[in-house]
Amino acid sequence: QGDWSSDVCSSDLTKQTVFAIPFQLPENRDADAAARRVVLGVSTDLGVTWQPAGEVAPSAGSFSFRAPKDGEYWFRIRVVDAKGRSRGGAGPDMRVLVDAAGPRIAARVWKGADGEIICRYAATDDSLRLDSLKVEYRAAVDSGWKPIAAEGILSREVPAHMVGEDIWWAGEKVESLVVRISIADSSGNQAVRQFTMEASDPKIDQAALASELGVPPLPSGAPPVTALSSMTPDGPMTDRKSTRLNSSHLVISYAVF
């Protein structure tokens, strides 16, 4: 009977969808207990279920993994010896948060009954930096973009779902106008979209914008979940103790009894 465990359980953040998972095996003088193959398992539901993700020779030193989409991936490594015994710890050996895609933005812009400009917007991602939010506008007569003092509200944390609405006065004779909205996630991926002012009130609410973004609608009358500061770079990423993905090895050790 054997027991295998990882000395390290690291947690990493990467903007890449293809990355290496390196490992290092110690020498073993017992021929029967020596590693014959190394098997990688992956979980996308925080360890509830595991799926095979690859198998290599002990000399390979690493696995190559392609993430099909953004999200948190847990990995565990199993060593199989000459007698077919599989050894490994109960928990994951590495956690990787893949954040390769930028946020998604939806919005509508129209002129109110008194001539004011109304912009209702929403954005979603695995993580959002609300302090990176910028809302700007430009009318046909303007030579450049004019900023709006926008402050979105994080209405859901998982997935991060920001909602906002800004109202301002752009002048009496403004008949055409474009709004530019930009926001970044915690990995630095930035999304920028432009929205043209519509001729009349589109009668669109945040539930409809959520549907466009492909996220669940917010509960009716639900208060904001959190304030701006909780989704800055020192927020949830720090809670998960995430760091940038690097080439450091998982140091593997196992003993035979």
PDB file of C-alpha atoms in Angstrom, residues 16-17 19 33-34 53 57 72 75 83 85 94 100 109 111 127 141 165 176-177 233:
ATOM      1  CA  GLN A  16      -3.495  32.224 -21.441  1.00  0.00           C
ATOM      2  CA  THR A  17      -5.854  29.422 -22.459  1.00  0.00           C
ATOM      3  CA  PHE A  19      -0.410  26.591 -20.329  1.00  0.00           C
ATOM      4  CA  ALA A  33       7.290   1.639  -6.480  1.00  0.00           C
ATOM      5  CA  ALA A  34       9.034   3.711  -9.126  1.00  0.00           C
ATOM      6  CA  ALA A  53      -6.839  15.510 -18.586  1.00  0.00           C
ATOM      7  CA  ALA A  57       5.898   9.576 -18.835  1.00  0.00           C
ATOM      8  CA  GLU A  72     -11.332  28.186 -12.239  1.00  0.00           C
ATOM      9  CA  PHE A  75      -5.678  19.950 -11.081  1.00  0.00           C
ATOM     10  CA  LYS A  83       2.202  -2.679 -10.108  1.00  0.00           C
ATOM     11  CA  ARG A  85      -0.892   1.375  -7.928  1.00  0.00           C
ATOM     12  CA  MET A  94      -2.797  23.285  -8.344  1.00  0.00           C
ATOM     13  CA  ALA A 100      -8.355  35.343 -21.041  1.00  0.00           C
ATOM     14  CA  VAL A 109     -28.652  55.463 -24.907  1.00  0.00           C
ATOM     15  CA  LYS A 111     -32.877  61.308 -24.977  1.00  0.00           C
ATOM     16  CA  SER A 127     -14.027  39.507 -12.245  1.00  0.00           C
ATOM     17  CA  VAL A 141     -20.352  68.811 -33.083  1.00  0.00           C
ATOM     18  CA  GLU A 165     -27.346  54.370 -15.294  1.00  0.00           C
ATOM     19  CA  SER A 176     -27.013  62.506 -32.565  1.00  0.00           C
ATOM     20  CA  LEU A 177     -24.614  61.204 -29.963  1.00  0.00           C
ATOM     21  CA  PRO A 233      -7.143  44.024  -7.745  1.00  0.00           C
TER      22      PRO A 233
END
